[in-house]
Amino acid sequence: MIGYSIKRFGSALFVAWLALTLAFVALRWVPGDAVDATLARGGASPGEVAARRDMLGLNDPLWRQYGDYVLGLVRGDWGESLVTEQPVAEIIRQNIGATSALSGAALLIAVTLGVALGIAASLGRWRPVRYGAEGLASLALSTPVYWTSTLAIYVFSIVLGILPGVGGEGIRYLILPAVVLGFHTAGSIAQVTAGSIRNAMGQGFVRTARAKGLPELDVLDHVLRVGMLPVVAVVALQLGFLLSGTVITEIIFVRRGLGRVLLTAIDNRDYPVVEGLVVLSALTYSAINMLADVAYRVIDPRVRMEE
Amino acid sequence: MSAAARNPRLAVALGVLGLIALVSLGAPWIASHDPRAAEPENQLLEPSGEYLFGTDLLGRDVFSRVVYGGRRTLGVALLTAGITLAPGIAIGLVAGYAGRWLDWALMSVMDALLAFPSLLLALALVTVFGSGVVQIAFAVGIAGIPAYARVVRAAVLEARAVPYVEAARAIGARPAGILARHVVPAIATPLLSFAGVTLSWAILNSAALMFLGYGGDVAAPDWGVMLADGRESFRTGPWVAVAPGVALSLTVFAINLLGNSVAPPPANR
């Protein structure tokens, strides 16, 4: 188990390194960055542009830039914005709270709703319940947040007037965006939950449990223990989706956060900021997946046996 | 035909998709107005006989824009899915069949790409490629390759472990022949099912980039662009966002239904 954890940590580290190298290469590849754009707009001469690039180390050989970049990442120096000259690490610190609150709340809603729908769709006693839950999950999967957000703001904030719409901070402003984002994410959690429970229901131990006269409630307990396992993996995967889902949600609900920072940086070709955010999400995502893999082995002894 | 009759989900899915394809292809005959013609005097009119789904902020007919929008939105999505599927299948087949260091190298790169949430990866790629329809298709398409390659590889690993493939290898059949004759047919069903997932994902993500304004042409009739327009005017004209939203959801819903009725979605990992 400990051996596995160390090995898994090693491979997560390797993947993260590969990911940030890819990000570095891709973003160095493109011609024209914010230095050119910002200084040209301000009417700077080509000489001044060159001097600024020199100062930022953008004229160094690529291997040197790469070395500085990796060392900087490790030391916590993530470079600075080409537009505002603010350190990227500081920009992230200022905005990560709002984004974490949104994705945390959305995840809570997604898991609760998704698991409930998945159980109802697979174990519901009554046919309309099963079909209704399945339909709702499909609806969630096929309605993207950039469409449900507008709808939700219109219904809850304009027609009913019970929740604030765009802008602002605090709990009341968190409800609508979290529900919209959570609803879409619940769709795939529900589908995986339902599929996995149906799969578990068809296995031999269920027949054995019933044959030896176990009360149906205990059989259900057996089924859920096995059926809920893949949900751990899918929740980890969905966290990645939430990281990108917050981009659109933050824009529509005019919220502060990393998503808004990212889009502004993309529009300005502010590469250090784009790079920093992309690397941050890759690191977060690798860490989450690693934890999910380890958790999987802790919960399910069968996976350990296969090693 | 009998398959559709026995399977009501399949029938519904095919019916809806057929209708959407028909409307998109026949857009010039179905649309009642020019989808790009702005008539400022007809700004934000409610749905009526003349303007079935109302008009938008610039006085353009929402119905005609939705009808034409399918062409652009679904066209981009098909191109996107193609950009995901072709390399995804190739990489998955090679990695799964060759094994050893090639498998390790390919899958390491795929894992590194998978570390980026797909929409974020697509956004980062749009930074590199710039705005435009084809650029969006490439950005979203490339972002989808790692997930598809992984699914293909997993299916190949399962297919090559069966005794008849082992037997074919034992009698000295060439790898290319084994792949084409035994492995590909065996993995066709899971791949087809996941291709459906990929297509609906391509629609949602490319429309998301259109919504965010990376499509270049902001006046184009396009469901993603229209949803962005609808967001601007939802206080006074909520109908502007409703029609493209319903069209988009209906399409994705039907594709998912089709995928589920052909084969159950593959389990994760």
XYZ file of C-alpha atoms in Angstrom, chain A residues 14-15 18-19 22-23 26-27 30 134-135 138-139 141-144 146-147 150 153-154 158 184 191-192 234 237 240 243-244 247-248 251-252 254 262-263 266-267 269 271 278 281-282 285-286 289 293, chain B residues 9 104 108-109 111-120 123-124 126-130 203-205 207-208 211-212 214 224 227 230-231 234-235 238 241-242 245-246 248-249 252-253 256 260 265 268-269:
98
model
C 6.254 12.930 -13.729
C 2.926 13.681 -15.402
C 5.408 16.719 -18.573
C 2.271 18.866 -18.438
C 4.010 21.072 -22.728
C 2.456 24.331 -21.514
C 3.138 25.624 -26.574
C 3.090 29.149 -25.225
C 3.294 31.592 -30.536
C -32.904 8.960 -15.881
C -34.540 11.731 -17.884
C -29.890 13.198 -19.388
C -31.338 16.700 -19.268
C -25.937 16.330 -19.296
C -27.354 18.090 -22.336
C -27.817 21.562 -20.853
C -24.514 23.472 -20.701
C -23.873 28.972 -20.576
C -27.505 28.307 -21.336
C -29.157 32.745 -18.372
C -30.979 34.254 -13.670
C -34.123 35.114 -15.612
C -35.990 38.576 -12.522
C -24.773 20.009 -15.158
C -25.148 8.028 -15.064
C -22.054 6.386 -13.628
C -15.903 9.930 -11.571
C -12.740 13.431 -12.955
C -11.483 18.770 -13.452
C -12.265 23.774 -12.708
C -13.152 24.697 -16.287
C -14.610 29.925 -16.138
C -17.957 30.287 -17.892
C -18.147 35.288 -16.630
C -21.936 34.959 -16.766
C -19.871 38.493 -13.171
C -7.756 33.452 -17.270
C -10.065 34.840 -19.959
C -6.056 35.051 -22.957
C -7.508 38.161 -24.569
C -1.976 37.372 -24.657
C 1.314 34.344 -21.306
C -2.940 26.212 -16.661
C -5.042 23.439 -12.706
C -2.845 20.628 -14.019
C -6.012 17.842 -11.140
C -3.040 15.430 -10.943
C -6.537 11.995 -9.331
C -6.476 6.326 -6.948
C -35.172 5.181 -27.554
C 4.490 4.068 -22.151
C 2.589 9.533 -20.676
C 1.951 12.370 -23.118
C -1.803 11.610 -19.277
C 0.020 14.930 -19.254
C -2.630 16.369 -21.589
C -5.389 14.802 -19.502
C -4.018 16.701 -16.518
C -5.469 19.847 -18.085
C -9.249 20.059 -17.756
C -10.447 19.762 -21.364
C -12.120 23.145 -21.700
C -9.096 24.861 -20.147
C -8.950 27.734 -24.167
C -5.156 27.613 -23.913
C -7.228 29.011 -28.738
C -4.659 31.418 -27.287
C -2.095 29.712 -29.483
C -4.221 29.304 -32.638
C -6.193 32.558 -32.477
C -20.903 20.305 -29.603
C -21.008 21.608 -26.031
C -17.356 22.690 -25.884
C -20.350 26.139 -28.646
C -18.837 27.230 -25.315
C -20.266 31.712 -26.606
C -17.083 33.196 -25.155
C -13.600 33.098 -29.985
C -23.227 29.488 -29.177
C -26.703 32.244 -26.513
C -29.383 36.120 -25.481
C -27.395 36.718 -22.338
C -32.358 38.394 -21.327
C -33.903 41.059 -19.112
C -35.665 36.188 -22.730
C -31.685 32.688 -25.578
C -34.474 30.113 -25.364
C -30.582 26.788 -26.046
C -33.394 24.332 -26.700
C -28.509 22.786 -28.590
C -29.855 20.700 -25.691
C -27.014 16.722 -27.422
C -29.884 14.877 -25.724
C -26.635 10.770 -25.903
C -27.086 4.757 -24.857
C -21.621 3.866 -21.972
C -14.595 4.659 -16.391
C -11.206 3.038 -16.755
